[in-house]
mmCIF file with all atom_site columns, C-alpha atoms in Angstrom:
data_model
loop_
_atom_site.group_PDB
_atom_site.id
_atom_site.type_symbol
_atom_site.label_atom_id
_atom_site.label_alt_id
_atom_site.label_comp_id
_atom_site.label_asym_id
_atom_site.label_entity_id
_atom_site.label_seq_id
_atom_site.pdbx_PDB_ins_code
_atom_site.Cartn_x
_atom_site.Cartn_y
_atom_site.Cartn_z
_atom_site.occupancy
_atom_site.B_iso_or_equiv
_atom_site.pdbx_formal_charge
_atom_site.auth_seq_id
_atom_site.auth_comp_id
_atom_site.auth_asym_id
_atom_site.auth_atom_id
_atom_site.pdbx_PDB_model_num
ATOM 1   C CA . UNK A 1 1   ? 16.363  -13.718 -44.146 1.00 0.00 ? 1110 UNK A CA 1
ATOM 2   C CA . UNK A 1 2   ? 19.433  -13.990 -45.633 1.00 0.00 ? 1111 UNK A CA 1
ATOM 3   C CA . UNK A 1 3   ? 20.537  -10.944 -43.665 1.00 0.00 ? 1112 UNK A CA 1
ATOM 4   C CA . UNK A 1 4   ? 19.296  -14.095 -41.210 1.00 0.00 ? 1113 UNK A CA 1
ATOM 5   C CA . UNK A 1 5   ? 20.786  -16.176 -41.484 1.00 0.00 ? 1114 UNK A CA 1
ATOM 6   C CA . UNK A 1 6   ? 24.374  -14.605 -41.821 1.00 0.00 ? 1115 UNK A CA 1
ATOM 7   C CA . UNK A 1 7   ? 24.048  -11.952 -38.650 1.00 0.00 ? 1116 UNK A CA 1
ATOM 8   C CA . UNK A 1 8   ? 21.255  -12.936 -36.841 1.00 0.00 ? 1117 UNK A CA 1
ATOM 9   C CA . UNK A 1 9   ? 18.975  -10.802 -34.879 1.00 0.00 ? 1118 UNK A CA 1
ATOM 10  C CA . UNK A 1 10  ? 19.511  -9.252  -31.588 1.00 0.00 ? 1119 UNK A CA 1
ATOM 11  C CA . UNK A 1 11  ? 17.472  -9.637  -28.349 1.00 0.00 ? 1120 UNK A CA 1
ATOM 12  C CA . UNK A 1 12  ? 14.619  -6.760  -28.075 1.00 0.00 ? 1121 UNK A CA 1
ATOM 13  C CA . UNK A 1 13  ? 16.529  -6.182  -24.769 1.00 0.00 ? 1122 UNK A CA 1
ATOM 14  C CA . UNK A 1 14  ? 19.336  -4.975  -26.562 1.00 0.00 ? 1123 UNK A CA 1
ATOM 15  C CA . UNK A 1 15  ? 17.624  -3.018  -29.509 1.00 0.00 ? 1124 UNK A CA 1
ATOM 16  C CA . UNK A 1 16  ? 14.794  -2.079  -28.203 1.00 0.00 ? 1125 UNK A CA 1
ATOM 17  C CA . UNK A 1 17  ? 12.499  0.264   -29.672 1.00 0.00 ? 1126 UNK A CA 1
ATOM 18  C CA . UNK A 1 18  ? 11.488  3.867   -28.874 1.00 0.00 ? 1127 UNK A CA 1
ATOM 19  C CA . UNK A 1 19  ? 8.386   5.215   -30.790 1.00 0.00 ? 1128 UNK A CA 1
ATOM 20  C CA . UNK A 1 20  ? 9.770   9.041   -29.865 1.00 0.00 ? 1129 UNK A CA 1
ATOM 21  C CA . UNK A 1 21  ? 14.065  7.905   -30.968 1.00 0.00 ? 1130 UNK A CA 1
ATOM 22  C CA . UNK A 1 22  ? 13.650  5.063   -33.700 1.00 0.00 ? 1131 UNK A CA 1
ATOM 23  C CA . UNK A 1 23  ? 16.246  4.320   -36.119 1.00 0.00 ? 1132 UNK A CA 1
ATOM 24  C CA . UNK A 1 24  ? 17.483  2.312   -38.926 1.00 0.00 ? 1133 UNK A CA 1
ATOM 25  C CA . UNK A 1 25  ? 20.912  1.919   -38.223 1.00 0.00 ? 1134 UNK A CA 1
ATOM 26  C CA . UNK A 1 26  ? 23.205  -1.357  -37.493 1.00 0.00 ? 1135 UNK A CA 1
ATOM 27  C CA . UNK A 1 27  ? 23.780  -1.747  -33.885 1.00 0.00 ? 1136 UNK A CA 1
ATOM 28  C CA . UNK A 1 28  ? 27.338  -0.666  -33.214 1.00 0.00 ? 1137 UNK A CA 1
ATOM 29  C CA . UNK A 1 29  ? 27.512  -2.487  -29.975 1.00 0.00 ? 1138 UNK A CA 1
ATOM 30  C CA . UNK A 1 30  ? 30.035  -4.905  -30.768 1.00 0.00 ? 1139 UNK A CA 1
ATOM 31  C CA . UNK A 1 31  ? 28.936  -7.410  -27.579 1.00 0.00 ? 1140 UNK A CA 1
ATOM 32  C CA . UNK A 1 32  ? 25.460  -7.485  -29.027 1.00 0.00 ? 1141 UNK A CA 1
ATOM 33  C CA . UNK A 1 33  ? 26.239  -8.214  -32.796 1.00 0.00 ? 1142 UNK A CA 1
ATOM 34  C CA . UNK A 1 34  ? 28.467  -11.379 -31.444 1.00 0.00 ? 1143 UNK A CA 1
ATOM 35  C CA . UNK A 1 35  ? 25.026  -12.464 -29.018 1.00 0.00 ? 1144 UNK A CA 1
ATOM 36  C CA . UNK A 1 36  ? 23.043  -11.845 -32.586 1.00 0.00 ? 1145 UNK A CA 1
ATOM 37  C CA . UNK A 1 37  ? 24.970  -14.812 -33.859 1.00 0.00 ? 1146 UNK A CA 1
ATOM 38  C CA . UNK A 1 38  ? 23.463  -17.100 -31.524 1.00 0.00 ? 1147 UNK A CA 1
ATOM 39  C CA . UNK A 1 39  ? 19.958  -16.539 -33.167 1.00 0.00 ? 1148 UNK A CA 1
ATOM 40  C CA . UNK A 1 40  ? 20.765  -17.140 -36.871 1.00 0.00 ? 1149 UNK A CA 1
ATOM 41  C CA . UNK A 1 41  ? 17.351  -18.266 -39.005 1.00 0.00 ? 1150 UNK A CA 1
ATOM 42  C CA . UNK A 1 42  ? 18.545  -22.013 -40.109 1.00 0.00 ? 1151 UNK A CA 1
ATOM 43  C CA . UNK A 1 43  ? 15.678  -22.145 -43.139 1.00 0.00 ? 1152 UNK A CA 1
ATOM 44  C CA . UNK A 1 44  ? 13.274  -20.622 -44.397 1.00 0.00 ? 1153 UNK A CA 1
ATOM 45  C CA . UNK A 1 45  ? 9.864   -22.200 -45.292 1.00 0.00 ? 1154 UNK A CA 1
ATOM 46  C CA . UNK A 1 46  ? 6.736   -20.748 -47.503 1.00 0.00 ? 1155 UNK A CA 1
ATOM 47  C CA . UNK A 1 47  ? 3.405   -21.577 -46.697 1.00 0.00 ? 1156 UNK A CA 1
ATOM 48  C CA . UNK A 1 48  ? 0.157   -19.757 -46.671 1.00 0.00 ? 1157 UNK A CA 1
ATOM 49  C CA . UNK A 1 49  ? -3.506  -19.928 -45.772 1.00 0.00 ? 1158 UNK A CA 1
ATOM 50  C CA . UNK A 1 50  ? -5.581  -19.143 -48.661 1.00 0.00 ? 1159 UNK A CA 1
ATOM 51  C CA . UNK A 1 51  ? -7.362  -15.475 -48.232 1.00 0.00 ? 1160 UNK A CA 1
ATOM 52  C CA . UNK A 1 52  ? -10.829 -16.030 -50.358 1.00 0.00 ? 1161 UNK A CA 1
ATOM 53  C CA . UNK A 1 53  ? -13.834 -18.090 -48.677 1.00 0.00 ? 1162 UNK A CA 1
ATOM 54  C CA . UNK A 1 54  ? -14.021 -19.669 -45.608 1.00 0.00 ? 1163 UNK A CA 1
ATOM 55  C CA . UNK A 1 55  ? -10.708 -21.987 -45.061 1.00 0.00 ? 1164 UNK A CA 1
ATOM 56  C CA . UNK A 1 56  ? -10.623 -22.248 -40.979 1.00 0.00 ? 1165 UNK A CA 1
ATOM 57  C CA . UNK A 1 57  ? -14.194 -22.739 -39.862 1.00 0.00 ? 1166 UNK A CA 1
ATOM 58  C CA . UNK A 1 58  ? -12.867 -23.605 -36.046 1.00 0.00 ? 1167 UNK A CA 1
ATOM 59  C CA . UNK A 1 59  ? -9.530  -24.194 -33.201 1.00 0.00 ? 1168 UNK A CA 1
ATOM 60  C CA . UNK A 1 60  ? -8.758  -27.914 -34.130 1.00 0.00 ? 1169 UNK A CA 1
ATOM 61  C CA . UNK A 1 61  ? -9.074  -27.024 -38.719 1.00 0.00 ? 1170 UNK A CA 1
ATOM 62  C CA . UNK A 1 62  ? -6.117  -28.137 -40.441 1.00 0.00 ? 1171 UNK A CA 1
ATOM 63  C CA . UNK A 1 63  ? -5.079  -25.388 -42.290 1.00 0.00 ? 1172 UNK A CA 1
ATOM 64  C CA . UNK A 1 64  ? -3.712  -24.588 -38.678 1.00 0.00 ? 1173 UNK A CA 1
ATOM 65  C CA . UNK A 1 65  ? -1.900  -27.492 -38.285 1.00 0.00 ? 1174 UNK A CA 1
ATOM 66  C CA . UNK A 1 66  ? 1.638   -25.935 -39.600 1.00 0.00 ? 1175 UNK A CA 1
ATOM 67  C CA . UNK A 1 67  ? 1.568   -23.067 -38.005 1.00 0.00 ? 1176 UNK A CA 1
ATOM 68  C CA . UNK A 1 68  ? 0.645   -25.117 -34.442 1.00 0.00 ? 1177 UNK A CA 1
ATOM 69  C CA . UNK A 1 69  ? 3.487   -27.319 -35.974 1.00 0.00 ? 1178 UNK A CA 1
ATOM 70  C CA . UNK A 1 70  ? 6.316   -24.908 -36.015 1.00 0.00 ? 1179 UNK A CA 1
ATOM 71  C CA . UNK A 1 71  ? 5.169   -23.111 -33.135 1.00 0.00 ? 1180 UNK A CA 1
ATOM 72  C CA . UNK A 1 72  ? 5.538   -26.512 -30.995 1.00 0.00 ? 1181 UNK A CA 1
ATOM 73  C CA . UNK A 1 73  ? 8.827   -27.393 -32.621 1.00 0.00 ? 1182 UNK A CA 1
ATOM 74  C CA . UNK A 1 74  ? 10.096  -23.758 -30.849 1.00 0.00 ? 1183 UNK A CA 1
ATOM 75  C CA . UNK A 1 75  ? 10.061  -21.722 -33.630 1.00 0.00 ? 1184 UNK A CA 1
ATOM 76  C CA . UNK A 1 76  ? 8.241   -18.866 -35.330 1.00 0.00 ? 1185 UNK A CA 1
ATOM 77  C CA . UNK A 1 77  ? 6.505   -17.807 -37.565 1.00 0.00 ? 1186 UNK A CA 1
ATOM 78  C CA . UNK A 1 78  ? 6.659   -14.980 -39.505 1.00 0.00 ? 1187 UNK A CA 1
ATOM 79  C CA . UNK A 1 79  ? 2.889   -13.200 -41.527 1.00 0.00 ? 1188 UNK A CA 1
ATOM 80  C CA . UNK A 1 80  ? 2.318   -10.034 -43.161 1.00 0.00 ? 1189 UNK A CA 1
ATOM 81  C CA . UNK A 1 81  ? -0.840  -8.793  -42.197 1.00 0.00 ? 1190 UNK A CA 1
ATOM 82  C CA . UNK A 1 82  ? -2.369  -5.377  -43.002 1.00 0.00 ? 1191 UNK A CA 1
ATOM 83  C CA . UNK A 1 83  ? -2.512  -2.208  -41.005 1.00 0.00 ? 1192 UNK A CA 1
ATOM 84  C CA . UNK A 1 84  ? -6.331  -2.051  -41.427 1.00 0.00 ? 1193 UNK A CA 1
ATOM 85  C CA . UNK A 1 85  ? -7.359  -4.457  -40.078 1.00 0.00 ? 1194 UNK A CA 1
ATOM 86  C CA . UNK A 1 86  ? -10.357 -4.291  -37.632 1.00 0.00 ? 1195 UNK A CA 1
ATOM 87  C CA . UNK A 1 87  ? -9.970  -4.948  -34.038 1.00 0.00 ? 1196 UNK A CA 1
ATOM 88  C CA . UNK A 1 88  ? -11.276 -4.086  -30.416 1.00 0.00 ? 1197 UNK A CA 1
ATOM 89  C CA . UNK A 1 89  ? -8.824  -1.356  -29.256 1.00 0.00 ? 1198 UNK A CA 1
ATOM 90  C CA . UNK A 1 90  ? -10.205 -2.068  -25.791 1.00 0.00 ? 1199 UNK A CA 1
ATOM 91  C CA . UNK A 1 91  ? -8.890  -6.166  -25.918 1.00 0.00 ? 1200 UNK A CA 1
ATOM 92  C CA . UNK A 1 92  ? -6.229  -5.799  -28.415 1.00 0.00 ? 1201 UNK A CA 1
ATOM 93  C CA . UNK A 1 93  ? -7.898  -8.599  -30.659 1.00 0.00 ? 1202 UNK A CA 1
ATOM 94  C CA . UNK A 1 94  ? -7.709  -8.648  -34.419 1.00 0.00 ? 1203 UNK A CA 1
ATOM 95  C CA . UNK A 1 95  ? -11.439 -10.121 -35.685 1.00 0.00 ? 1204 UNK A CA 1
ATOM 96  C CA . UNK A 1 96  ? -10.848 -9.242  -38.936 1.00 0.00 ? 1205 UNK A CA 1
ATOM 97  C CA . UNK A 1 97  ? -8.405  -8.274  -41.640 1.00 0.00 ? 1206 UNK A CA 1
ATOM 98  C CA . UNK A 1 98  ? -8.333  -6.558  -45.154 1.00 0.00 ? 1207 UNK A CA 1
ATOM 99  C CA . UNK A 1 99  ? -7.849  -9.010  -47.868 1.00 0.00 ? 1208 UNK A CA 1
ATOM 100 C CA . UNK A 1 100 ? -8.463  -6.445  -50.498 1.00 0.00 ? 1209 UNK A CA 1
ATOM 101 C CA . UNK A 1 101 ? -5.161  -8.816  -52.205 1.00 0.00 ? 1210 UNK A CA 1
ATOM 102 C CA . UNK A 1 102 ? -3.057  -5.280  -51.614 1.00 0.00 ? 1211 UNK A CA 1
ATOM 103 C CA . UNK A 1 103 ? -0.048  -5.357  -50.188 1.00 0.00 ? 1212 UNK A CA 1
ATOM 104 C CA . UNK A 1 104 ? 0.117   -1.408  -49.471 1.00 0.00 ? 1213 UNK A CA 1
ATOM 105 C CA . UNK A 1 105 ? 0.380   -0.552  -46.045 1.00 0.00 ? 1214 UNK A CA 1
ATOM 106 C CA . UNK A 1 106 ? 1.219   -4.434  -44.740 1.00 0.00 ? 1215 UNK A CA 1
ATOM 107 C CA . UNK A 1 107 ? 3.074   -4.756  -41.504 1.00 0.00 ? 1216 UNK A CA 1
ATOM 108 C CA . UNK A 1 108 ? 5.348   -8.365  -40.381 1.00 0.00 ? 1217 UNK A CA 1
ATOM 109 C CA . UNK A 1 109 ? 4.591   -9.796  -37.507 1.00 0.00 ? 1218 UNK A CA 1
ATOM 110 C CA . UNK A 1 110 ? 5.831   -12.735 -35.393 1.00 0.00 ? 1219 UNK A CA 1
ATOM 111 C CA . UNK A 1 111 ? 3.543   -15.223 -34.719 1.00 0.00 ? 1220 UNK A CA 1
ATOM 112 C CA . UNK A 1 112 ? 4.475   -16.775 -31.723 1.00 0.00 ? 1221 UNK A CA 1
ATOM 113 C CA . UNK A 1 113 ? 2.367   -18.970 -30.057 1.00 0.00 ? 1222 UNK A CA 1
ATOM 114 C CA . UNK A 1 114 ? -1.308  -20.368 -30.073 1.00 0.00 ? 1223 UNK A CA 1
ATOM 115 C CA . UNK A 1 115 ? -3.883  -20.674 -27.682 1.00 0.00 ? 1224 UNK A CA 1
ATOM 116 C CA . UNK A 1 116 ? -7.438  -22.823 -28.835 1.00 0.00 ? 1225 UNK A CA 1
ATOM 117 C CA . UNK A 1 117 ? -9.165  -22.001 -26.162 1.00 0.00 ? 1226 UNK A CA 1
ATOM 118 C CA . UNK A 1 118 ? -8.961  -18.702 -26.590 1.00 0.00 ? 1227 UNK A CA 1
ATOM 119 C CA . UNK A 1 119 ? -12.532 -16.513 -26.758 1.00 0.00 ? 1228 UNK A CA 1
ATOM 120 C CA . UNK A 1 120 ? -13.909 -13.881 -28.466 1.00 0.00 ? 1229 UNK A CA 1
ATOM 121 C CA . UNK A 1 121 ? -18.126 -12.643 -28.652 1.00 0.00 ? 1230 UNK A CA 1
ATOM 122 C CA . UNK A 1 122 ? -17.266 -11.768 -32.158 1.00 0.00 ? 1231 UNK A CA 1
ATOM 123 C CA . UNK A 1 123 ? -20.754 -11.350 -33.083 1.00 0.00 ? 1232 UNK A CA 1
ATOM 124 C CA . UNK A 1 124 ? -21.430 -9.857  -30.253 1.00 0.00 ? 1233 UNK A CA 1
ATOM 125 C CA . UNK A 1 125 ? -24.472 -12.814 -29.954 1.00 0.00 ? 1234 UNK A CA 1
ATOM 126 C CA . UNK A 1 126 ? -23.909 -13.645 -26.195 1.00 0.00 ? 1235 UNK A CA 1
ATOM 127 C CA . UNK A 1 127 ? -22.555 -17.091 -27.668 1.00 0.00 ? 1236 UNK A CA 1
ATOM 128 C CA . UNK A 1 128 ? -19.474 -17.451 -28.139 1.00 0.00 ? 1237 UNK A CA 1
ATOM 129 C CA . UNK A 1 129 ? -19.370 -20.359 -31.210 1.00 0.00 ? 1238 UNK A CA 1
ATOM 130 C CA . UNK A 1 130 ? -16.602 -22.798 -32.952 1.00 0.00 ? 1239 UNK A CA 1
ATOM 131 C CA . UNK A 1 131 ? -15.805 -19.674 -35.014 1.00 0.00 ? 1240 UNK A CA 1
ATOM 132 C CA . UNK A 1 132 ? -14.916 -17.261 -31.943 1.00 0.00 ? 1241 UNK A CA 1
ATOM 133 C CA . UNK A 1 133 ? -12.378 -20.014 -30.340 1.00 0.00 ? 1242 UNK A CA 1
ATOM 134 C CA . UNK A 1 134 ? -9.319  -19.998 -31.236 1.00 0.00 ? 1243 UNK A CA 1
ATOM 135 C CA . UNK A 1 135 ? -6.057  -17.291 -31.538 1.00 0.00 ? 1244 UNK A CA 1
ATOM 136 C CA . UNK A 1 136 ? -2.523  -16.605 -32.653 1.00 0.00 ? 1245 UNK A CA 1
ATOM 137 C CA . UNK A 1 137 ? -0.610  -15.039 -30.111 1.00 0.00 ? 1246 UNK A CA 1
ATOM 138 C CA . UNK A 1 138 ? 2.000   -11.798 -32.060 1.00 0.00 ? 1247 UNK A CA 1
ATOM 139 C CA . UNK A 1 139 ? 4.462   -10.100 -31.369 1.00 0.00 ? 1248 UNK A CA 1
ATOM 140 C CA . UNK A 1 140 ? 5.465   -6.664  -32.675 1.00 0.00 ? 1249 UNK A CA 1
ATOM 141 C CA . UNK A 1 141 ? 8.848   -4.886  -32.881 1.00 0.00 ? 1250 UNK A CA 1
ATOM 142 C CA . UNK A 1 142 ? 7.273   -1.429  -31.292 1.00 0.00 ? 1251 UNK A CA 1
ATOM 143 C CA . UNK A 1 143 ? 8.024   -2.773  -27.768 1.00 0.00 ? 1252 UNK A CA 1
ATOM 144 C CA . UNK A 1 144 ? 5.137   -3.593  -24.390 1.00 0.00 ? 1253 UNK A CA 1
ATOM 145 C CA . UNK A 1 145 ? 3.527   -0.146  -25.289 1.00 0.00 ? 1254 UNK A CA 1
ATOM 146 C CA . UNK A 1 146 ? 1.211   -1.725  -28.100 1.00 0.00 ? 1255 UNK A CA 1
ATOM 147 C CA . UNK A 1 147 ? -1.231  -4.317  -27.537 1.00 0.00 ? 1256 UNK A CA 1
ATOM 148 C CA . UNK A 1 148 ? -1.402  -5.947  -24.121 1.00 0.00 ? 1257 UNK A CA 1
ATOM 149 C CA . UNK A 1 149 ? 2.760   -5.777  -22.916 1.00 0.00 ? 1258 UNK A CA 1
ATOM 150 C CA . UNK A 1 150 ? 4.251   -6.361  -26.386 1.00 0.00 ? 1259 UNK A CA 1
ATOM 151 C CA . UNK A 1 151 ? 1.064   -8.264  -28.086 1.00 0.00 ? 1260 UNK A CA 1
ATOM 152 C CA . UNK A 1 152 ? -1.654  -8.856  -29.496 1.00 0.00 ? 1261 UNK A CA 1
ATOM 153 C CA . UNK A 1 153 ? -4.135  -11.783 -31.339 1.00 0.00 ? 1262 UNK A CA 1
ATOM 154 C CA . UNK A 1 154 ? -5.195  -12.546 -34.106 1.00 0.00 ? 1263 UNK A CA 1
ATOM 155 C CA . UNK A 1 155 ? -8.726  -14.765 -34.514 1.00 0.00 ? 1264 UNK A CA 1
ATOM 156 C CA . UNK A 1 156 ? -8.430  -17.746 -36.142 1.00 0.00 ? 1265 UNK A CA 1
ATOM 157 C CA . UNK A 1 157 ? -11.425 -17.296 -38.315 1.00 0.00 ? 1266 UNK A CA 1
ATOM 158 C CA . UNK A 1 158 ? -9.679  -13.349 -38.921 1.00 0.00 ? 1267 UNK A CA 1
ATOM 159 C CA . UNK A 1 159 ? -7.907  -15.458 -41.095 1.00 0.00 ? 1268 UNK A CA 1
ATOM 160 C CA . UNK A 1 160 ? -10.792 -16.614 -43.376 1.00 0.00 ? 1269 UNK A CA 1
ATOM 161 C CA . UNK A 1 161 ? -11.317 -13.533 -46.738 1.00 0.00 ? 1270 UNK A CA 1
ATOM 162 C CA . UNK A 1 162 ? -15.017 -14.431 -45.434 1.00 0.00 ? 1271 UNK A CA 1
ATOM 163 C CA . UNK A 1 163 ? -16.332 -15.276 -41.736 1.00 0.00 ? 1272 UNK A CA 1
ATOM 164 C CA . UNK A 1 164 ? -17.326 -18.889 -41.143 1.00 0.00 ? 1273 UNK A CA 1
ATOM 165 C CA . UNK A 1 165 ? -19.832 -16.700 -38.577 1.00 0.00 ? 1274 UNK A CA 1
ATOM 166 C CA . UNK A 1 166 ? -24.064 -17.272 -40.398 1.00 0.00 ? 1275 UNK A CA 1
ATOM 167 C CA . UNK A 1 167 ? -24.672 -14.383 -39.981 1.00 0.00 ? 1276 UNK A CA 1
ATOM 168 C CA . UNK A 1 168 ? -23.716 -10.504 -41.348 1.00 0.00 ? 1277 UNK A CA 1
ATOM 169 C CA . UNK A 1 169 ? -21.589 -9.418  -38.336 1.00 0.00 ? 1278 UNK A CA 1
ATOM 170 C CA . UNK A 1 170 ? -19.775 -7.751  -40.926 1.00 0.00 ? 1279 UNK A CA 1
ATOM 171 C CA . UNK A 1 171 ? -22.303 -5.817  -42.808 1.00 0.00 ? 1280 UNK A CA 1
ATOM 172 C CA . UNK A 1 172 ? -22.234 -3.439  -39.029 1.00 0.00 ? 1281 UNK A CA 1
#
């Protein structure tokens, strides 16, 4: 964050991710580096949602208010997710995270939006229940080949340590 506050961040168009030839060198494009100064981090706040139990039970849960407020004010939220999260690979929707408590295998993503009307039948019972409504929209640095043109959705229920579902769909 210190580097981002001092030097900013280049845009994806100026420094695109090429999975066949990605390197971690600092940019030598002077014009892009000057442009990055427009995208400096002004302040950093840390907040969290408990990874134990069922904290978020529906799309209007107050535990989501901080994230929604930051996004509504056109700011970005950076989140850590476990690479072993279960997702529907055809839909690119994360329905369950691995809340083992381990930091191993984590990856940072940017939460860029939310949709309280987004639905997905997590337990595949044919009904959309309150816990199956609402998702965060995330972007990853890996470019448009990932997810839906570079974006993926994380169901609010995936933020819970245990699903808000009354049945035991996770055991399946």
